[in-house]
Structure formats: structure tokens, C-alpha cells
């Protein structure tokens, strides 16, 4: 069966598609995911990276900065899947891209800020938890490369934390509201590169699907929501998504 044709058929006529992305969309840009084969959680215990551990344990912060320096996030470039989503937006068929990713690659690929909703923050900025002063993470990583393994705020000496949501931390209220609004207005959803197992983020595609709209999943490996998908396509997003988007745009033109 041609699943791409099935996906295009399911989505044809839709003009407010919500795209929901996870770590899997960025593996072809060289950034490991968390739960895929070889993902970060196969090597590291997620319990070590809770918000409270980060604030109270200097060893956790040292490990965090060392991992960040090697994460690939800071020198990655977008791949064909990120670019396809920007084309879908330019083609006028999309309402928003709700992402769990913290790498900022959707914007680099050409999606305007208004089109991107980052549920788990963005690693490219870092904030002092004491005085709130904000700076590019690249500046902090330069200090790490220079030998400071737990760099502190140069203004007040406070703990520095990248602008990403840690386990045990509140989700960003404004982005959650934007995501809920987009989900309420969407007429279809495509989930790309996510196990759809991290809640409340996965509620976003779930809500669109439960409203009776087409739900297409593009993923390597199973997801938690496979049973309710309209069409599920197995394989690398960078190979699959450009063809789907091209056919949707040419069908809409
Ligand atoms: P996940 O790790 O739980 O799932 C990723 C899924 O994508 C897996 O099923 C994997 O097999 C699949 N996958 C891997 N490469 C793929 C490809 N090329 N094409 C299609 N599918 C592919 O990721 P998640 O659901 O996003 O949840 C993990 C959490 O980790 C998120 O909350 C996110 O904030 C964070 N995270 C972000 C990044 C990033 O910003 N790039 C990287 C790692 C983790």
C-alpha cells in the first residue's frame, strides 16, 4: 500500500494543518533523540536531570553543561523535513508547528516565529535563575570550553540554566495557550518524529485527532498514538515529508 498517497488523500482539502514535531525530526541533522535506538535515555538516567536536582546538585549542572557542549544542538543545520514544514507554511496550508524540540531548527529552516510554538523551550538562550539576566547559550558554552565546568551568572553569581523545560518544571503558560488555540482551530494534524509519549505535549495532536480530524503520523518506530492514527507512515522524516508536502501544495494550487 502506498502510505504517502493515503496520507495525501487524508489531508487533501485541509488548510489549517497543525504540525507536531519531536526529537526524531532532528536526528537527520545530527542531534540524537531521547527514546529512539541510541537515544540519550539509553545512556543517561532521566532522573538525574530534574529541575530540583539541577538547582541543588553542582555535579548535575556540570554533567548538564558537558552534555550540552556535545549535544550537536549548537552547530546543527536544518534537514529536508524541517524545510518541508517551512514550505507547507509558505504554501498557506498550515496553522502552526508545535514542537517539543529545543534546537530552534524550524526557525532556521524558514518558519517565522509566529508559526512556531516551542513547548519545551529553546536551548539557544540561558537565564540566571536568581536575577533573570538572559544571554546566548553560546556565550556560556565558550566559558565551559575555557574550563568553567559550572559557570555562574557574571552579574550576581546565580545558577545559569538554559531556557528549556526540565523534568519537574512548569510548562510555559503562554506557549501552552498558543498550542491549545492552534489545536482548537486546526483541521488536521501531522505528527513527525515523536514517540507521542511525553505529556502534556502529546495532548496537542491528540486533541485535534479526537475532534475527528485526519491524523497522520510520520515516524521511525511505534508511537503511543498509532492506534488512533488515520494513516501511519514508517520511515525517516527527511525522506518522506518533502514528497507529502509537495503533493499537498500542488493539489492545493
Ligand atoms: P523521542 O526521543 O521520545 O522520540 C523520537 C521518535 O522519533 C522515536 O520514535 C524515534 O524512533 C523517531 N525517529 C528518530 N529519527 C527519526 C527520523 N529521522 N524520522 C522519523 N522518526 C525518527 O522524542 P520526543 O517524542 O520528542 O520526546 C523527547 C523529549 O526530548 C522532547 O520533549 C524534547 O523536548 C526533547 N529532545 C529534544 C531534542 C531536540 O530539540 N532536537 C533532542 C532530544 C530530545
JSON list of C-alpha atoms in Angstrom, two decimals, residues 59-200:
[
{"chain": "A", "resi": 59, "resn": "UNK", "atom": "CA", "xyz": [27.55, 17.64, 39.72]},
{"chain": "A", "resi": 60, "resn": "UNK", "atom": "CA", "xyz": [24.25, 17.56, 37.83]},
{"chain": "A", "resi": 61, "resn": "UNK", "atom": "CA", "xyz": [24.96, 21.04, 36.45]},
{"chain": "A", "resi": 62, "resn": "UNK", "atom": "CA", "xyz": [28.49, 20.05, 35.42]},
{"chain": "A", "resi": 63, "resn": "UNK", "atom": "CA", "xyz": [27.19, 16.96, 33.61]},
{"chain": "A", "resi": 64, "resn": "UNK", "atom": "CA", "xyz": [24.44, 19.05, 32.04]},
{"chain": "A", "resi": 65, "resn": "UNK", "atom": "CA", "xyz": [26.86, 21.62, 30.60]},
{"chain": "A", "resi": 66, "resn": "UNK", "atom": "CA", "xyz": [29.24, 18.89, 29.39]},
{"chain": "A", "resi": 67, "resn": "UNK", "atom": "CA", "xyz": [26.35, 17.08, 27.65]},
{"chain": "A", "resi": 68, "resn": "UNK", "atom": "CA", "xyz": [25.08, 20.34, 26.15]},
{"chain": "A", "resi": 69, "resn": "UNK", "atom": "CA", "xyz": [28.53, 21.09, 24.73]},
{"chain": "A", "resi": 70, "resn": "UNK", "atom": "CA", "xyz": [28.50, 17.70, 22.97]},
{"chain": "A", "resi": 71, "resn": "UNK", "atom": "CA", "xyz": [24.78, 17.62, 22.09]},
{"chain": "A", "resi": 72, "resn": "UNK", "atom": "CA", "xyz": [25.12, 18.69, 18.46]},
{"chain": "A", "resi": 73, "resn": "UNK", "atom": "CA", "xyz": [22.33, 21.24, 19.02]},
{"chain": "A", "resi": 74, "resn": "UNK", "atom": "CA", "xyz": [24.56, 24.27, 18.67]},
{"chain": "A", "resi": 75, "resn": "UNK", "atom": "CA", "xyz": [26.09, 23.57, 15.29]},
{"chain": "A", "resi": 76, "resn": "UNK", "atom": "CA", "xyz": [23.27, 21.64, 13.62]},
{"chain": "A", "resi": 77, "resn": "UNK", "atom": "CA", "xyz": [21.59, 22.77, 10.42]},
{"chain": "A", "resi": 78, "resn": "UNK", "atom": "CA", "xyz": [18.01, 22.01, 9.30]},
{"chain": "A", "resi": 79, "resn": "UNK", "atom": "CA", "xyz": [17.31, 18.95, 7.15]},
{"chain": "A", "resi": 80, "resn": "UNK", "atom": "CA", "xyz": [14.80, 18.21, 4.37]},
{"chain": "A", "resi": 81, "resn": "UNK", "atom": "CA", "xyz": [11.98, 17.57, 6.87]},
{"chain": "A", "resi": 82, "resn": "UNK", "atom": "CA", "xyz": [12.39, 20.97, 8.57]},
{"chain": "A", "resi": 83, "resn": "UNK", "atom": "CA", "xyz": [12.48, 22.62, 5.14]},
{"chain": "A", "resi": 84, "resn": "UNK", "atom": "CA", "xyz": [9.34, 20.76, 4.01]},
{"chain": "A", "resi": 85, "resn": "UNK", "atom": "CA", "xyz": [7.42, 22.14, 7.00]},
{"chain": "A", "resi": 86, "resn": "UNK", "atom": "CA", "xyz": [8.53, 25.68, 6.12]},
{"chain": "A", "resi": 87, "resn": "UNK", "atom": "CA", "xyz": [7.25, 25.03, 2.56]},
{"chain": "A", "resi": 88, "resn": "UNK", "atom": "CA", "xyz": [3.90, 23.85, 3.92]},
{"chain": "A", "resi": 89, "resn": "UNK", "atom": "CA", "xyz": [3.64, 27.14, 5.84]},
{"chain": "A", "resi": 90, "resn": "UNK", "atom": "CA", "xyz": [4.64, 29.17, 2.77]},
{"chain": "A", "resi": 91, "resn": "UNK", "atom": "CA", "xyz": [2.02, 27.22, 0.80]},
{"chain": "A", "resi": 92, "resn": "UNK", "atom": "CA", "xyz": [-0.65, 28.54, 3.19]},
{"chain": "A", "resi": 93, "resn": "UNK", "atom": "CA", "xyz": [-1.78, 25.11, 4.40]},
{"chain": "A", "resi": 94, "resn": "UNK", "atom": "CA", "xyz": [-0.59, 25.21, 8.00]},
{"chain": "A", "resi": 95, "resn": "UNK", "atom": "CA", "xyz": [-1.87, 26.78, 11.20]},
{"chain": "A", "resi": 96, "resn": "UNK", "atom": "CA", "xyz": [1.24, 26.24, 13.35]},
{"chain": "A", "resi": 97, "resn": "UNK", "atom": "CA", "xyz": [4.15, 23.99, 14.13]},
{"chain": "A", "resi": 98, "resn": "UNK", "atom": "CA", "xyz": [4.01, 22.86, 17.75]},
{"chain": "A", "resi": 99, "resn": "UNK", "atom": "CA", "xyz": [7.37, 21.40, 18.68]},
{"chain": "A", "resi": 100, "resn": "UNK", "atom": "CA", "xyz": [8.83, 19.58, 21.65]},
{"chain": "A", "resi": 101, "resn": "UNK", "atom": "CA", "xyz": [12.27, 20.38, 20.30]},
{"chain": "A", "resi": 102, "resn": "UNK", "atom": "CA", "xyz": [14.62, 22.86, 21.83]},
{"chain": "A", "resi": 103, "resn": "UNK", "atom": "CA", "xyz": [17.03, 23.15, 18.91]},
{"chain": "A", "resi": 104, "resn": "UNK", "atom": "CA", "xyz": [15.46, 26.11, 17.04]},
{"chain": "A", "resi": 105, "resn": "UNK", "atom": "CA", "xyz": [15.87, 24.37, 13.67]},
{"chain": "A", "resi": 106, "resn": "UNK", "atom": "CA", "xyz": [12.32, 25.10, 12.47]},
{"chain": "A", "resi": 107, "resn": "UNK", "atom": "CA", "xyz": [13.08, 28.83, 12.55]},
{"chain": "A", "resi": 108, "resn": "UNK", "atom": "CA", "xyz": [16.46, 28.35, 10.84]},
{"chain": "A", "resi": 109, "resn": "UNK", "atom": "CA", "xyz": [14.64, 26.40, 8.10]},
{"chain": "A", "resi": 110, "resn": "UNK", "atom": "CA", "xyz": [12.45, 29.43, 7.44]},
{"chain": "A", "resi": 111, "resn": "UNK", "atom": "CA", "xyz": [9.38, 29.18, 9.69]},
{"chain": "A", "resi": 112, "resn": "UNK", "atom": "CA", "xyz": [8.60, 32.62, 11.15]},
{"chain": "A", "resi": 113, "resn": "UNK", "atom": "CA", "xyz": [8.42, 32.92, 14.96]},
{"chain": "A", "resi": 114, "resn": "UNK", "atom": "CA", "xyz": [4.64, 33.37, 14.74]},
{"chain": "A", "resi": 115, "resn": "UNK", "atom": "CA", "xyz": [4.37, 29.86, 13.22]},
{"chain": "A", "resi": 116, "resn": "UNK", "atom": "CA", "xyz": [6.45, 28.06, 15.87]},
{"chain": "A", "resi": 117, "resn": "UNK", "atom": "CA", "xyz": [5.26, 27.07, 19.33]},
{"chain": "A", "resi": 118, "resn": "UNK", "atom": "CA", "xyz": [8.09, 25.67, 21.47]},
{"chain": "A", "resi": 119, "resn": "UNK", "atom": "CA", "xyz": [6.53, 23.67, 24.31]},
{"chain": "A", "resi": 120, "resn": "UNK", "atom": "CA", "xyz": [9.83, 22.74, 25.93]},
{"chain": "A", "resi": 121, "resn": "UNK", "atom": "CA", "xyz": [11.73, 25.98, 25.38]},
{"chain": "A", "resi": 122, "resn": "UNK", "atom": "CA", "xyz": [14.79, 26.82, 23.31]},
{"chain": "A", "resi": 123, "resn": "UNK", "atom": "CA", "xyz": [18.34, 25.86, 24.23]},
{"chain": "A", "resi": 124, "resn": "UNK", "atom": "CA", "xyz": [19.92, 28.81, 22.44]},
{"chain": "A", "resi": 125, "resn": "UNK", "atom": "CA", "xyz": [19.28, 31.14, 25.36]},
{"chain": "A", "resi": 126, "resn": "UNK", "atom": "CA", "xyz": [20.28, 30.85, 29.00]},
{"chain": "A", "resi": 127, "resn": "UNK", "atom": "CA", "xyz": [18.82, 32.65, 32.01]},
{"chain": "A", "resi": 128, "resn": "UNK", "atom": "CA", "xyz": [20.12, 33.23, 35.54]},
{"chain": "A", "resi": 129, "resn": "UNK", "atom": "CA", "xyz": [17.65, 31.61, 37.96]},
{"chain": "A", "resi": 130, "resn": "UNK", "atom": "CA", "xyz": [18.41, 34.34, 40.57]},
{"chain": "A", "resi": 131, "resn": "UNK", "atom": "CA", "xyz": [18.41, 37.69, 38.73]},
{"chain": "A", "resi": 132, "resn": "UNK", "atom": "CA", "xyz": [16.77, 36.67, 35.44]},
{"chain": "A", "resi": 133, "resn": "UNK", "atom": "CA", "xyz": [19.51, 38.10, 33.20]},
{"chain": "A", "resi": 134, "resn": "UNK", "atom": "CA", "xyz": [19.46, 36.38, 29.81]},
{"chain": "A", "resi": 135, "resn": "UNK", "atom": "CA", "xyz": [22.25, 35.67, 27.32]},
{"chain": "A", "resi": 136, "resn": "UNK", "atom": "CA", "xyz": [23.02, 33.43, 24.33]},
{"chain": "A", "resi": 137, "resn": "UNK", "atom": "CA", "xyz": [23.90, 29.90, 25.45]},
{"chain": "A", "resi": 138, "resn": "UNK", "atom": "CA", "xyz": [26.84, 30.04, 23.01]},
{"chain": "A", "resi": 139, "resn": "UNK", "atom": "CA", "xyz": [28.49, 32.61, 25.31]},
{"chain": "A", "resi": 140, "resn": "UNK", "atom": "CA", "xyz": [28.11, 30.28, 28.30]},
{"chain": "A", "resi": 141, "resn": "UNK", "atom": "CA", "xyz": [29.39, 27.30, 26.30]},
{"chain": "A", "resi": 142, "resn": "UNK", "atom": "CA", "xyz": [32.51, 29.32, 25.40]},
{"chain": "A", "resi": 143, "resn": "UNK", "atom": "CA", "xyz": [33.15, 29.62, 29.13]},
{"chain": "A", "resi": 144, "resn": "UNK", "atom": "CA", "xyz": [32.62, 25.86, 29.54]},
{"chain": "A", "resi": 145, "resn": "UNK", "atom": "CA", "xyz": [35.13, 25.25, 26.72]},
{"chain": "A", "resi": 146, "resn": "UNK", "atom": "CA", "xyz": [37.51, 27.59, 28.57]},
{"chain": "A", "resi": 147, "resn": "UNK", "atom": "CA", "xyz": [37.43, 25.37, 31.67]},
{"chain": "A", "resi": 148, "resn": "UNK", "atom": "CA", "xyz": [34.48, 26.62, 33.78]},
{"chain": "A", "resi": 149, "resn": "UNK", "atom": "CA", "xyz": [32.53, 23.41, 34.30]},
{"chain": "A", "resi": 150, "resn": "UNK", "atom": "CA", "xyz": [29.62, 25.05, 36.21]},
{"chain": "A", "resi": 151, "resn": "UNK", "atom": "CA", "xyz": [29.59, 28.67, 35.01]},
{"chain": "A", "resi": 152, "resn": "UNK", "atom": "CA", "xyz": [27.63, 31.14, 37.16]},
{"chain": "A", "resi": 153, "resn": "UNK", "atom": "CA", "xyz": [25.97, 34.47, 36.38]},
{"chain": "A", "resi": 154, "resn": "UNK", "atom": "CA", "xyz": [28.53, 37.23, 35.83]},
{"chain": "A", "resi": 155, "resn": "UNK", "atom": "CA", "xyz": [26.03, 39.80, 37.23]},
{"chain": "A", "resi": 156, "resn": "UNK", "atom": "CA", "xyz": [25.01, 38.13, 40.50]},
{"chain": "A", "resi": 157, "resn": "UNK", "atom": "CA", "xyz": [26.77, 34.75, 40.82]},
{"chain": "A", "resi": 158, "resn": "UNK", "atom": "CA", "xyz": [23.47, 32.84, 40.43]},
{"chain": "A", "resi": 159, "resn": "UNK", "atom": "CA", "xyz": [22.92, 29.47, 38.77]},
{"chain": "A", "resi": 160, "resn": "UNK", "atom": "CA", "xyz": [22.67, 29.58, 34.97]},
{"chain": "A", "resi": 161, "resn": "UNK", "atom": "CA", "xyz": [20.06, 27.42, 33.28]},
{"chain": "A", "resi": 162, "resn": "UNK", "atom": "CA", "xyz": [19.26, 27.08, 29.57]},
{"chain": "A", "resi": 163, "resn": "UNK", "atom": "CA", "xyz": [15.72, 28.18, 28.63]},
{"chain": "A", "resi": 164, "resn": "UNK", "atom": "CA", "xyz": [14.46, 24.61, 28.34]},
{"chain": "A", "resi": 165, "resn": "UNK", "atom": "CA", "xyz": [11.82, 22.87, 30.42]},
{"chain": "A", "resi": 166, "resn": "UNK", "atom": "CA", "xyz": [13.40, 20.38, 32.81]},
{"chain": "A", "resi": 167, "resn": "UNK", "atom": "CA", "xyz": [11.59, 17.40, 34.33]},
{"chain": "A", "resi": 168, "resn": "UNK", "atom": "CA", "xyz": [9.58, 18.66, 37.29]},
{"chain": "A", "resi": 169, "resn": "UNK", "atom": "CA", "xyz": [9.38, 22.20, 35.90]},
{"chain": "A", "resi": 170, "resn": "UNK", "atom": "CA", "xyz": [6.20, 24.03, 34.85]},
{"chain": "A", "resi": 171, "resn": "UNK", "atom": "CA", "xyz": [5.35, 24.12, 31.14]},
{"chain": "A", "resi": 172, "resn": "UNK", "atom": "CA", "xyz": [5.48, 27.65, 29.66]},
{"chain": "A", "resi": 173, "resn": "UNK", "atom": "CA", "xyz": [1.97, 29.06, 30.11]},
{"chain": "A", "resi": 174, "resn": "UNK", "atom": "CA", "xyz": [1.90, 31.30, 27.02]},
{"chain": "A", "resi": 175, "resn": "UNK", "atom": "CA", "xyz": [3.11, 28.54, 24.68]},
{"chain": "A", "resi": 176, "resn": "UNK", "atom": "CA", "xyz": [0.62, 26.05, 26.15]},
{"chain": "A", "resi": 177, "resn": "UNK", "atom": "CA", "xyz": [-2.18, 28.54, 25.48]},
{"chain": "A", "resi": 178, "resn": "UNK", "atom": "CA", "xyz": [-0.98, 29.19, 21.93]},
{"chain": "A", "resi": 179, "resn": "UNK", "atom": "CA", "xyz": [-0.80, 25.41, 21.33]},
{"chain": "A", "resi": 180, "resn": "UNK", "atom": "CA", "xyz": [-4.31, 24.88, 22.68]},
{"chain": "A", "resi": 181, "resn": "UNK", "atom": "CA", "xyz": [-5.66, 27.63, 20.43]},
{"chain": "A", "resi": 182, "resn": "UNK", "atom": "CA", "xyz": [-3.91, 26.22, 17.36]},
{"chain": "A", "resi": 183, "resn": "UNK", "atom": "CA", "xyz": [-5.22, 22.72, 18.19]},
{"chain": "A", "resi": 184, "resn": "UNK", "atom": "CA", "xyz": [-8.74, 24.10, 18.51]},
{"chain": "A", "resi": 185, "resn": "UNK", "atom": "CA", "xyz": [-8.54, 25.77, 15.09]},
{"chain": "A", "resi": 186, "resn": "UNK", "atom": "CA", "xyz": [-6.68, 23.01, 13.21]},
{"chain": "A", "resi": 187, "resn": "UNK", "atom": "CA", "xyz": [-8.44, 20.88, 10.61]},
{"chain": "A", "resi": 188, "resn": "UNK", "atom": "CA", "xyz": [-5.76, 18.14, 10.54]},
{"chain": "A", "resi": 189, "resn": "UNK", "atom": "CA", "xyz": [-2.57, 17.11, 12.31]},
{"chain": "A", "resi": 190, "resn": "UNK", "atom": "CA", "xyz": [0.72, 15.60, 11.17]},
{"chain": "A", "resi": 191, "resn": "UNK", "atom": "CA", "xyz": [2.98, 14.28, 13.96]},
{"chain": "A", "resi": 192, "resn": "UNK", "atom": "CA", "xyz": [6.63, 13.86, 12.95]},
{"chain": "A", "resi": 193, "resn": "UNK", "atom": "CA", "xyz": [9.48, 12.15, 14.81]},
{"chain": "A", "resi": 194, "resn": "UNK", "atom": "CA", "xyz": [7.87, 11.73, 18.21]},
{"chain": "A", "resi": 195, "resn": "UNK", "atom": "CA", "xyz": [7.00, 8.70, 20.32]},
{"chain": "A", "resi": 196, "resn": "UNK", "atom": "CA", "xyz": [3.96, 10.80, 21.36]},
{"chain": "A", "resi": 197, "resn": "UNK", "atom": "CA", "xyz": [4.60, 9.61, 24.90]},
{"chain": "A", "resi": 198, "resn": "UNK", "atom": "CA", "xyz": [5.56, 12.88, 26.62]},
{"chain": "A", "resi": 199, "resn": "UNK", "atom": "CA", "xyz": [2.50, 14.51, 28.18]},
{"chain": "A", "resi": 200, "resn": "UNK", "atom": "CA", "xyz": [1.07, 17.13, 28.31]}
]
